[in-house]
CSV table of C-alpha atoms in Angstrom, one decimal:
chain,number,residue,atom,x,y,z
A,1490,MET,CA,135.7,132.0,80.7
A,1491,ASN,CA,135.4,128.9,82.8
A,1492,HIS,CA,131.8,128.2,83.7
A,1493,MET,CA,132.3,125.2,85.9
A,1494,PRO,CA,129.1,124.4,87.9
A,1495,LYS,CA,129.4,125.0,91.6
A,1496,PRO,CA,129.8,121.8,93.7
A,1497,PRO,CA,126.7,120.8,95.6
A,1498,ARG,CA,126.5,122.2,99.1
A,1499,ARG,CA,127.6,119.8,101.8
A,1500,ASP,CA,124.5,118.6,103.7
A,1501,TRP,CA,125.5,118.6,107.4
A,1502,THR,CA,122.2,116.9,108.3
A,1503,ILE,CA,123.2,113.7,106.4
A,1504,ILE,CA,126.7,113.8,107.9
A,1505,ALA,CA,125.2,114.2,111.4
A,1506,LEU,CA,122.8,111.3,110.9
A,1507,MET,CA,125.6,109.0,109.6
A,1508,ALA,CA,127.7,109.9,112.7
A,1509,MET,CA,124.8,109.1,115.0
A,1510,LEU,CA,124.2,105.8,113.2
A,1511,ALA,CA,127.9,104.9,113.6
A,1512,ALA,CA,127.8,105.8,117.3
A,1513,LEU,CA,124.8,103.6,117.8
A,1514,VAL,CA,126.5,100.6,116.1
A,1515,VAL,CA,129.6,101.1,118.3
A,1516,ALA,CA,127.4,101.5,121.4
A,1517,SER,CA,125.5,98.3,120.6
A,1518,PHE,CA,128.7,96.2,120.3
A,1519,ALA,CA,130.1,97.8,123.5
A,1520,THR,CA,127.0,97.2,125.6
A,1521,LEU,CA,126.0,93.7,124.5
A,1522,PRO,CA,127.9,90.8,126.2
A,1523,LEU,CA,129.0,89.2,123.0
A,1524,LYS,CA,131.6,86.6,123.7
A,1525,TRP,CA,133.1,86.1,120.2
A,1526,ARG,CA,136.2,84.5,121.5
A,1527,GLU,CA,134.3,81.7,123.3
A,1528,PHE,CA,132.3,81.0,120.1
A,1529,PHE,CA,135.5,80.1,118.2
A,1530,THR,CA,137.2,78.0,120.9
A,1531,VAL,CA,138.2,74.4,120.0
A,1532,GLU,CA,135.8,73.1,122.6
A,1533,ALA,CA,132.9,75.1,121.0
A,1534,ILE,CA,133.7,74.0,117.5
A,1535,ASN,CA,134.0,70.3,118.6
A,1536,GLY,CA,130.7,70.6,120.4
A,1537,SER,CA,129.0,72.0,117.3
A,1538,ILE,CA,130.4,69.3,115.1
A,1539,GLU,CA,129.2,66.6,117.6
A,1540,LEU,CA,125.7,68.2,117.6
A,1541,LEU,CA,125.6,68.3,113.8
A,1542,ALA,CA,126.9,64.8,113.5
A,1543,GLY,CA,124.0,63.6,115.7
A,1544,PHE,CA,121.6,64.6,112.9
A,1545,ALA,CA,123.0,62.1,110.5
A,1546,PRO,CA,121.6,59.9,109.1
A,1547,PRO,CA,118.1,61.4,109.0
A,1548,GLU,CA,115.3,58.9,109.9
A,1549,SER,CA,114.0,57.3,106.7
A,1550,GLY,CA,111.6,54.7,108.0
A,1551,LEU,CA,108.2,54.7,106.2
A,1552,PRO,CA,106.0,55.2,109.3
A,1553,PHE,CA,108.0,58.4,110.3
A,1554,LEU,CA,108.1,59.7,106.7
A,1555,THR,CA,104.3,59.2,106.5
A,1556,LYS,CA,103.9,61.1,109.8
A,1557,THR,CA,106.2,63.9,108.6
A,1558,PHE,CA,104.3,64.1,105.3
A,1559,TRP,CA,101.0,64.6,107.1
A,1560,ALA,CA,102.6,67.2,109.4
A,1561,ALA,CA,103.9,69.0,106.3
A,1562,LEU,CA,100.4,69.0,104.8
A,1563,GLU,CA,99.1,70.5,108.1
A,1564,THR,CA,101.7,73.2,107.9
A,1565,LEU,CA,100.8,73.9,104.3
A,1566,ALA,CA,97.1,74.0,105.2
A,1567,MET,CA,97.8,76.4,108.0
A,1568,SER,CA,99.7,78.8,105.8
A,1569,GLY,CA,97.2,78.5,103.0
A,1570,LEU,CA,94.1,79.0,105.1
A,1571,GLY,CA,95.8,81.7,107.2
A,1572,THR,CA,96.8,83.6,104.0
A,1573,LEU,CA,93.3,83.2,102.5
A,1574,LEU,CA,91.6,84.6,105.7
A,1575,ALA,CA,94.2,87.4,105.6
A,1576,VAL,CA,93.3,88.2,102.0
A,1577,ILE,CA,89.5,88.4,102.8
A,1578,PHE,CA,90.0,90.6,105.8
A,1579,GLY,CA,92.8,92.6,104.3
A,1580,LEU,CA,90.7,93.4,101.2
A,1581,ALA,CA,87.8,94.4,103.4
A,1582,PHE,CA,90.0,96.6,105.7
A,1583,SER,CA,91.8,98.1,102.7
A,1584,LEU,CA,88.6,99.8,101.4
A,1585,PRO,CA,88.3,102.2,104.4
A,1586,ALA,CA,92.1,102.4,104.8
A,1587,SER,CA,92.5,103.7,101.2
A,1588,GLY,CA,90.2,106.7,102.0
A,1589,ARG,CA,87.2,105.5,100.0
A,1590,PHE,CA,84.9,106.4,102.9
A,1591,GLY,CA,86.6,109.6,104.0
A,1592,ALA,CA,89.6,110.7,106.0
A,1593,ALA,CA,88.4,109.7,109.5
A,1594,PRO,CA,87.7,106.0,108.6
A,1595,ARG,CA,91.0,105.9,106.7
A,1596,ALA,CA,93.0,107.1,109.8
A,1597,ALA,CA,91.1,104.7,112.1
A,1598,MET,CA,91.5,101.7,109.9
A,1599,ARG,CA,95.2,102.4,109.2
A,1600,ALA,CA,95.7,102.5,113.0
A,1601,VAL,CA,94.0,99.1,113.3
A,1602,LEU,CA,96.2,97.7,110.5
A,1603,ASN,CA,99.3,99.1,112.3
A,1604,VAL,CA,98.4,97.2,115.5
A,1605,LEU,CA,97.6,94.0,113.6
A,1606,ARG,CA,100.9,93.9,111.8
A,1607,SER,CA,103.1,95.3,114.6
A,1608,ILE,CA,102.4,92.2,116.7
A,1609,PRO,CA,104.6,89.3,115.4
A,1610,GLU,CA,103.1,86.0,114.5
A,1611,LEU,CA,104.6,84.3,117.5
A,1612,VAL,CA,102.9,86.7,119.9
A,1613,TRP,CA,99.6,86.3,118.0
A,1614,ALA,CA,100.1,82.6,118.3
A,1615,SER,CA,100.5,82.8,122.1
A,1616,ILE,CA,97.3,84.9,122.3
A,1617,MET,CA,95.4,82.6,120.0
A,1618,LEU,CA,96.5,79.4,121.6
A,1619,ILE,CA,95.1,80.7,124.9
A,1620,ALA,CA,91.8,81.4,123.1
A,1621,ALA,CA,91.6,78.5,120.6
A,1622,GLY,CA,93.7,75.9,122.4
A,1623,LEU,CA,96.8,73.9,121.2
A,1624,GLY,CA,96.7,72.9,117.5
A,1625,PRO,CA,96.6,74.2,114.0
A,1626,LEU,CA,93.5,76.5,114.5
A,1627,GLY,CA,95.4,78.9,116.8
A,1628,GLY,CA,98.4,79.0,114.4
A,1629,THR,CA,96.1,79.6,111.4
A,1630,LEU,CA,94.4,82.5,113.2
A,1631,ALA,CA,97.7,83.9,114.3
A,1632,LEU,CA,99.0,83.9,110.7
A,1633,ALA,CA,95.7,85.4,109.5
A,1634,ALA,CA,95.8,88.2,112.1
A,1635,HIS,CA,99.3,89.4,111.4
A,1636,THR,CA,99.0,88.9,107.6
A,1637,ALA,CA,95.7,90.7,107.4
A,1638,GLY,CA,97.5,93.8,108.9
A,1639,VAL,CA,100.3,93.5,106.3
A,1640,LEU,CA,98.0,92.8,103.3
A,1641,GLY,CA,95.4,95.4,104.4
A,1642,ARG,CA,98.1,98.1,104.3
A,1643,LEU,CA,99.6,96.9,101.0
A,1644,PHE,CA,96.2,96.6,99.4
A,1645,ALA,CA,95.1,100.0,100.6
A,1646,ASP,CA,98.3,101.6,99.2
A,1647,SER,CA,97.7,99.8,95.9
A,1648,LEU,CA,94.1,101.2,95.7
A,1649,GLU,CA,95.3,104.7,96.6
A,1650,ASN,CA,98.0,104.6,93.9
A,1651,ALA,CA,95.7,103.2,91.2
A,1652,ALA,CA,95.0,105.7,88.3
A,1653,PRO,CA,91.7,107.4,89.2
A,1654,LEU,CA,90.7,108.1,85.6
A,1655,PRO,CA,89.2,104.7,84.7
A,1656,GLU,CA,86.9,104.8,87.7
A,1657,GLN,CA,85.9,108.4,87.0
A,1658,THR,CA,85.2,107.5,83.4
A,1659,LEU,CA,82.9,104.7,84.5
A,1660,ARG,CA,81.1,106.9,87.1
A,1661,THR,CA,80.6,109.5,84.3
A,1662,ASN,CA,79.2,106.9,82.1
A,1663,GLY,CA,76.6,106.0,84.7
A,1664,ALA,CA,78.3,103.1,86.6
A,1665,SER,CA,77.4,102.8,90.3
A,1666,ALA,CA,80.3,103.3,92.8
A,1667,GLY,CA,80.5,99.6,93.3
A,1668,ALA,CA,80.5,98.7,89.6
A,1669,ALA,CA,83.1,101.4,88.9
A,1670,PHE,CA,85.3,100.0,91.6
A,1671,PHE,CA,85.0,96.4,90.4
A,1672,TYR,CA,85.4,97.2,86.6
A,1673,ALA,CA,88.1,99.9,86.9
A,1674,THR,CA,90.1,100.1,90.1
A,1675,LEU,CA,90.1,96.4,91.2
A,1676,PRO,CA,91.3,95.0,87.9
A,1677,GLN,CA,94.1,97.6,87.8
A,1678,THR,CA,95.4,96.6,91.2
A,1679,LEU,CA,94.6,92.8,91.1
A,1680,PRO,CA,97.9,91.7,89.7
A,1681,GLN,CA,99.8,93.6,92.3
A,1682,MET,CA,97.5,92.3,95.1
A,1683,MET,CA,98.0,88.7,93.9
A,1684,SER,CA,101.7,89.2,93.8
A,1685,TYR,CA,101.7,90.6,97.4
A,1686,THR,CA,99.4,87.6,98.5
A,1687,LEU,CA,101.8,85.0,97.0
A,1688,TYR,CA,104.8,86.7,98.6
A,1689,ARG,CA,103.0,86.7,102.0
A,1690,TRP,CA,102.1,83.0,101.4
A,1691,GLU,CA,105.8,82.3,101.0
A,1692,ASN,CA,106.5,84.1,104.3
A,1693,ASN,CA,103.6,82.3,106.0
A,1694,ILE,CA,104.8,78.8,105.1
A,1695,ARG,CA,108.1,79.6,107.0
A,1696,ALA,CA,106.2,81.3,109.8
A,1697,ALA,CA,103.8,78.3,110.0
A,1698,ALA,CA,106.8,75.9,110.5
A,1699,ILE,CA,108.0,78.2,113.4
A,1700,LEU,CA,104.6,78.6,115.0
A,1701,GLY,CA,104.5,74.8,115.6
A,1702,VAL,CA,107.2,75.3,118.2
A,1703,VAL,CA,104.7,77.1,120.5
A,1704,GLY,CA,102.2,74.3,120.0
A,1705,ALA,CA,100.4,75.4,116.8
A,1706,GLY,CA,100.7,72.0,115.1
A,1707,GLY,CA,102.4,70.9,111.9
A,1708,LEU,CA,106.1,70.4,111.3
A,1709,GLY,CA,107.2,73.0,113.9
A,1710,GLN,CA,105.5,71.0,116.7
A,1711,MET,CA,107.1,67.8,115.5
A,1712,LEU,CA,110.5,69.5,115.4
A,1713,LYS,CA,110.2,70.9,119.0
A,1714,TYR,CA,109.1,67.5,120.3
A,1715,HIS,CA,112.0,65.5,118.8
A,1716,LEU,CA,114.6,68.2,119.6
A,1717,SER,CA,113.5,68.3,123.2
A,1718,LEU,CA,114.0,64.5,123.4
A,1719,PHE,CA,117.4,64.8,121.6
A,1720,GLN,CA,116.1,62.5,118.8
A,1721,MET,CA,118.4,64.2,116.3
A,1722,PRO,CA,117.9,61.9,113.2
A,1723,LEU,CA,114.1,62.3,113.5
A,1724,ALA,CA,114.5,66.1,113.9
A,1725,ALA,CA,116.8,66.1,110.8
A,1726,THR,CA,114.0,64.5,108.7
A,1727,VAL,CA,111.6,67.2,109.9
A,1728,ILE,CA,114.0,69.9,109.1
A,1729,ILE,CA,114.6,68.5,105.6
A,1730,ALA,CA,110.8,68.3,105.1
A,1731,MET,CA,110.6,72.0,106.1
A,1732,LEU,CA,113.2,72.9,103.6
A,1733,LEU,CA,111.5,71.0,100.8
A,1734,LEU,CA,108.1,72.5,101.7
A,1735,VAL,CA,109.5,76.0,101.7
A,1736,ALA,CA,111.4,75.5,98.5
A,1737,LEU,CA,108.3,74.0,96.8
A,1738,VAL,CA,106.1,76.9,97.9
A,1739,ASP,CA,108.7,79.5,96.9
A,1740,GLY,CA,109.0,77.9,93.5
A,1741,VAL,CA,105.3,77.8,92.8
A,1742,SER,CA,104.8,81.3,94.2
A,1743,PHE,CA,107.7,82.7,92.1
A,1744,ALA,CA,106.4,81.1,88.9
A,1745,MET,CA,102.9,82.4,89.6
A,1746,ARG,CA,104.1,86.0,90.4
A,1747,ARG,CA,106.2,86.0,87.3
A,1748,THR,CA,103.2,85.0,85.2
A,1749,LEU,CA,101.1,87.7,86.8
A,1750,THR,CA,103.6,90.5,86.3
A,1751,ARG,CA,104.6,89.5,82.7
B,388,MET,CA,65.4,116.7,73.9
B,389,LEU,CA,67.5,118.9,76.1
B,390,GLU,CA,66.3,122.2,77.5
B,391,LEU,CA,68.3,124.7,79.5
B,392,ARG,CA,66.1,127.3,81.4
B,393,ASN,CA,68.0,130.2,82.9
B,394,LEU,CA,70.9,128.0,83.9
B,395,SER,CA,73.4,129.6,86.2
B,396,LYS,CA,76.5,128.5,87.9
B,397,SER,CA,79.0,130.3,90.1
B,398,TYR,CA,82.1,129.2,91.9
B,399,GLY,CA,82.9,131.1,95.2
B,400,GLY,CA,80.6,133.9,94.2
B,401,ARG,CA,82.1,134.3,90.8
B,402,PRO,CA,79.5,133.7,88.1
B,403,VAL,CA,80.6,131.3,85.3
B,404,LEU,CA,77.3,130.7,83.6
B,405,ASP,CA,74.5,133.3,83.9
B,406,GLN,CA,70.9,132.7,82.9
B,407,LEU,CA,71.7,130.4,80.0
B,408,SER,CA,68.7,129.2,78.0
B,409,TRP,CA,68.5,126.9,74.9
B,410,HIS,CA,66.5,124.1,73.4
B,411,PHE,CA,68.5,121.3,71.8
B,412,LYS,CA,66.5,119.0,69.4
B,413,ALA,CA,66.8,115.3,68.9
B,414,GLY,CA,69.1,114.3,65.9
B,415,GLU,CA,70.9,117.7,66.1
B,416,PHE,CA,74.7,117.9,66.1
B,417,VAL,CA,75.7,121.1,67.9
B,418,ALA,CA,79.1,122.6,68.5
B,419,ILE,CA,79.7,124.9,71.4
B,420,MET,CA,82.7,127.3,71.0
B,421,GLY,CA,84.0,130.0,73.2
B,422,ASP,CA,87.1,131.4,74.9
B,423,SER,CA,88.9,129.4,77.5
B,424,GLY,CA,87.4,129.7,80.9
B,425,VAL,CA,84.0,130.8,79.6
B,426,GLY,CA,82.3,127.7,81.1
B,427,LYS,CA,82.1,125.2,78.2
B,428,SER,CA,83.2,122.2,80.2
B,429,THR,CA,81.2,123.4,83.2
B,430,LEU,CA,78.1,123.4,81.0
B,431,LEU,CA,78.8,119.8,79.9
B,432,ASN,CA,79.3,118.7,83.5
B,433,LEU,CA,76.0,120.4,84.5
B,434,ILE,CA,74.1,118.8,81.7
B,435,ALA,CA,75.6,115.4,82.7
B,436,GLY,CA,74.6,115.9,86.3
B,437,LEU,CA,78.2,115.7,87.4
B,438,ASP,CA,77.9,119.2,88.9
B,439,THR,CA,74.9,121.0,90.3
B,440,PRO,CA,73.6,124.4,89.0
B,441,ASP,CA,72.7,127.3,91.1
B,442,ALA,CA,68.9,126.9,91.4
B,443,ALA,CA,66.2,127.9,93.9
B,444,PRO,CA,63.9,125.0,95.1
B,445,GLY,CA,61.4,124.2,92.4
B,446,ASP,CA,63.5,125.5,89.6
B,447,THR,CA,64.2,123.2,86.7
B,448,PRO,CA,67.2,124.7,84.9
B,449,ILE,CA,68.1,121.4,83.0
B,450,LEU,CA,65.5,119.1,81.5
B,451,VAL,CA,66.7,115.9,79.7
B,452,ASP,CA,63.9,114.2,77.8
B,453,GLY,CA,61.5,116.1,80.1
B,454,ILE,CA,63.3,114.9,83.3
B,455,ALA,CA,64.6,117.7,85.6
B,456,MET,CA,68.2,116.9,86.4
B,457,SER,CA,68.1,119.2,89.5
B,458,GLY,CA,65.4,117.0,91.0
B,459,LEU,CA,67.5,113.9,90.9
B,460,ASP,CA,69.6,112.5,93.7
B,461,ASP,CA,73.1,111.1,92.9
B,462,ASP,CA,71.8,107.5,92.2
B,463,ALA,CA,69.0,108.7,89.9
B,464,ALA,CA,71.4,111.0,88.0
B,465,THR,CA,73.8,108.0,87.6
B,466,ARG,CA,70.9,105.9,86.2
B,467,LEU,CA,69.9,108.7,83.8
B,468,ARG,CA,73.5,109.1,82.6
B,469,ARG,CA,73.8,105.3,82.2
B,470,ALA,CA,70.7,104.9,80.1
B,471,ARG,CA,70.4,108.1,78.1
B,472,MET,CA,73.8,109.6,77.8
B,473,GLY,CA,77.1,108.8,76.0
B,474,PHE,CA,80.4,110.6,76.7
B,475,ILE,CA,83.4,111.3,74.5
B,476,PHE,CA,86.5,112.8,76.1
B,477,GLN,CA,89.6,114.5,74.6
B,478,ALA,CA,91.9,112.0,76.4
B,479,PHE,CA,89.7,109.0,75.2
B,480,HIS,CA,89.4,107.5,78.7
B,481,VAL,CA,89.5,104.0,77.2
B,482,LEU,CA,90.1,101.5,80.0
B,483,PRO,CA,93.6,100.0,79.6
B,484,HIS,CA,93.0,96.6,81.1
B,485,LEU,CA,89.9,95.8,79.0
B,486,THR,CA,90.0,94.7,75.3
B,487,LEU,CA,88.4,97.0,72.7
B,488,LEU,CA,85.3,94.8,72.6
B,489,GLN,CA,85.0,94.9,76.4
B,490,ASN,CA,85.4,98.7,76.4
B,491,VAL,CA,82.7,99.1,73.9
B,492,ALA,CA,80.4,96.6,75.7
B,493,LEU,CA,80.7,98.4,79.0
B,494,PRO,CA,77.6,100.7,78.7
B,495,LEU,CA,75.6,97.6,77.6
B,496,LEU,CA,76.7,95.6,80.6
B,497,LEU,CA,76.0,98.5,82.9
B,498,ASN,CA,72.5,98.8,81.5
B,499,GLY,CA,71.9,95.0,81.6
B,500,LEU,CA,71.6,94.8,77.8
B,501,SER,CA,72.8,92.1,75.4
B,502,THR,CA,76.4,92.8,74.4
B,503,THR,CA,76.1,91.5,70.8
B,504,ARG,CA,75.8,95.1,69.5
B,505,ALA,CA,79.3,95.9,70.8
B,506,ALA,CA,81.0,94.0,68.0
B,507,GLU,CA,78.7,95.6,65.4
B,508,MET,CA,79.6,99.0,66.7
B,509,LEU,CA,83.3,98.3,66.7
B,510,ALA,CA,83.0,97.2,63.1
B,511,ALA,CA,81.0,100.4,62.3
B,512,VAL,CA,83.9,102.5,63.5
B,513,GLY,CA,86.3,100.6,61.3
B,514,LEU,CA,87.8,98.3,64.0
B,515,GLY,CA,86.2,95.0,63.0
B,516,GLY,CA,88.6,92.2,63.7
B,517,ARG,CA,90.4,94.1,66.4
B,518,GLU,CA,87.9,93.0,69.1
B,519,HIS,CA,90.5,91.2,71.3
B,520,ASP,CA,93.3,93.9,71.0
B,521,PHE,CA,94.1,96.0,74.0
B,522,PRO,CA,94.2,99.9,74.0
B,523,HIS,CA,98.0,99.9,74.1
B,524,GLN,CA,98.0,98.1,70.7
B,525,ILE,CA,96.2,100.9,68.8
B,526,SER,CA,96.8,104.5,67.9
B,527,GLY,CA,95.2,107.6,69.4
B,528,GLY,CA,92.8,108.0,66.5
B,529,GLN,CA,91.7,104.4,66.8
B,530,MET,CA,91.2,104.9,70.6
B,531,GLN,CA,88.9,107.8,69.9
B,532,ARG,CA,87.0,105.5,67.5
B,533,VAL,CA,86.6,103.0,70.3
B,534,ALA,CA,85.4,105.9,72.6
B,535,ILE,CA,82.8,106.9,69.9
B,536,ALA,CA,81.6,103.3,69.6
B,537,ARG,CA,81.4,103.1,73.4
B,538,ALA,CA,79.5,106.4,73.6
B,539,LEU,CA,76.9,105.3,71.0
B,540,VAL,CA,76.6,101.5,71.6
B,541,HIS,CA,73.6,101.7,73.9
B,542,ARG,CA,71.8,104.2,71.6
B,543,PRO,CA,71.8,107.2,74.0
B,544,ALA,CA,69.5,110.1,73.4
B,545,LEU,CA,72.2,112.6,74.3
B,546,VAL,CA,75.9,112.5,73.4
B,547,LEU,CA,78.3,114.9,75.1
B,548,ALA,CA,81.7,115.3,73.6
B,549,ASP,CA,84.5,117.4,75.2
B,550,GLU,CA,87.2,118.3,72.7
B,551,PRO,CA,87.0,114.9,71.0
B,552,THR,CA,89.6,115.7,68.5
B,553,GLY,CA,91.9,117.8,70.7
B,554,ASN,CA,94.6,115.2,70.8
B,555,LEU,CA,94.5,114.1,67.1
B,556,ASP,CA,96.3,115.3,64.0
B,557,PRO,CA,94.1,117.2,61.4
B,558,ASP,CA,93.6,114.2,59.1
B,559,THR,CA,92.6,111.8,61.9
B,560,ALA,CA,90.5,114.5,63.5
B,561,ASP,CA,88.6,115.0,60.2
B,562,ALA,CA,88.0,111.2,59.8
B,563,ILE,CA,86.8,110.9,63.4
B,564,LEU,CA,84.4,113.8,63.1
B,565,THR,CA,83.0,112.4,59.8
B,566,LEU,CA,82.5,109.1,61.7
B,567,LEU,CA,80.9,110.8,64.7
B,568,GLN,CA,78.6,112.8,62.4
B,569,ARG,CA,77.6,109.6,60.5
B,570,GLU,CA,76.9,107.6,63.7
B,571,ILE,CA,75.0,110.4,65.4
B,572,LYS,CA,72.7,110.6,62.3
B,573,ALA,CA,72.3,106.8,62.3
B,574,THR,CA,71.3,106.7,65.9
B,575,GLY,CA,69.2,109.9,65.9
B,576,ALA,CA,70.9,111.1,69.1
B,577,CYS,CA,71.4,114.8,70.0
B,578,ALA,CA,75.1,115.5,70.2
B,579,ILE,CA,76.7,118.5,71.9
B,580,MET,CA,80.4,119.0,71.2
B,581,VAL,CA,82.6,121.5,73.0
B,582,THR,CA,85.5,122.4,70.8
B,583,HIS,CA,88.1,125.1,70.0
B,584,SER,CA,88.6,123.8,66.5
B,585,GLN,CA,86.9,125.6,63.7
B,586,LEU,CA,87.3,122.6,61.4
B,587,ALA,CA,85.5,120.4,64.0
B,588,ALA,CA,82.7,123.0,64.4
B,589,LYS,CA,82.1,123.1,60.6
B,590,LYS,CA,81.2,119.4,60.7
B,591,THR,CA,78.2,120.1,62.9
B,592,ASP,CA,74.6,121.3,62.1
B,593,LYS,CA,74.8,124.3,64.3
B,594,ILE,CA,77.5,126.4,66.0
B,595,LEU,CA,76.8,128.1,69.3
B,596,HIS,CA,79.0,130.7,70.8
B,597,LEU,CA,79.2,130.8,74.6
B,598,SER,CA,80.2,134.1,76.1
B,599,ARG,CA,79.3,136.2,79.1
B,600,ASN,CA,76.2,137.1,77.1
B,601,GLY,CA,75.0,133.5,77.0
B,602,LEU,CA,74.6,131.1,74.1
B,603,GLN,CA,74.2,132.6,70.6
B,604,GLU,CA,74.0,130.8,67.3
B,605,THR,CA,76.6,131.9,64.9
B,606,THR,CA,77.6,131.0,61.4
B,607,ILE,CA,80.9,132.8,61.6
B,608,VAL,CA,83.7,130.8,63.2
B,609,LYS,CA,85.8,133.1,65.3
B,610,PRO,CA,89.5,132.5,65.5
B,611,PHE,CA,89.5,131.1,69.1
B,612,GLU,CA,92.7,130.3,70.8
B,613,GLN,CA,93.9,126.7,70.0
């Protein structure tokens, strides 16, 4: 006798969802005034080439390179300090958010973290610039606020997913709740937390460059200034500095994360 | 060393332990046997202060070195466990991210004592030279040796072992029990071991049978379920 297994039942829910998704994509294209044809006209292409040609050659005078170098350091400092503040607050927020103090503090802190990370860095920067004024402080606080929300949530999930047995073992052996956390749960989650932190630092170096555009200092502020004056060779040098900085931080972060997860 | 006075415990109105009394002496290695669900692990948890017995105010159903466990708050019970008790579990509970030496040194660190004895204890259980290895580099039997070293390193007055050889093959189990017996005698601790294994029970000074009728000393090892 032929005992062929029955084919799986067709799941109409998935098919309906896929159809809805396809309808949404079609509706999006239909409603947005996308002028694809104008984008590919000879005039548009020539305009783009002319604009890009204006960037060459990048400014290479020593005074401007020195100025760019200090702006890059400012961007680096903003991202580093913003990430460090986010780690401190994120770790503090993650303890109640992981349910260590009960269900109600967990829900309340997760709601706070949702708010912190739902507001993008640029919006945080606009708020912080009103409070702290133009310059790198506002940008740093903006990065810290958004990233604390992201890291707080990720750290809380790591703590919740950590194996409970080591901490229970220590508690049974007479360790205080704090000692059990620091000896058992934190060391388990630390490599993952470090990895998340380094990844967010990578993101923050990019965000720090953008935040300068709204007046938060660093390379972004220089870029906005020179672009607004159509000083394209100077803007090109700033863009190259941004690329180099991002590549450098990405490389360092990647190497460190690989070491941690080895 | 350890005194149980009319110790009772019930869960949801269902009695698990009923009016249990016994006096455990220092230097004694005692096995507690009994059917599954009779309350052996509950008894260990109550002695360790990890669970609270049914007791009227003023009752002292558990006395450890003359200290009433029921009169202690959570912090005091934690301090008592830290200073005077050692634990050995069936699943070893060795911390995976610490080296063997760090695992053994933990009770010393928690008690604020010098950690020099940790290496001596590790050597005593046959793992000298493996101080900087991690738990994933050793076998189950070796992990239980580490657990024994950790349980005894701070010279506790009371050692509580819950099925310490349950996850080991018969030869390794025999070696572990011989080691446990030797180390308990060397430290003068009172050790209470919950076990289903007749071979394990035979290694002890005294076998107690826990049933609905309470604790009774027995020389006959009953064929309990494995």
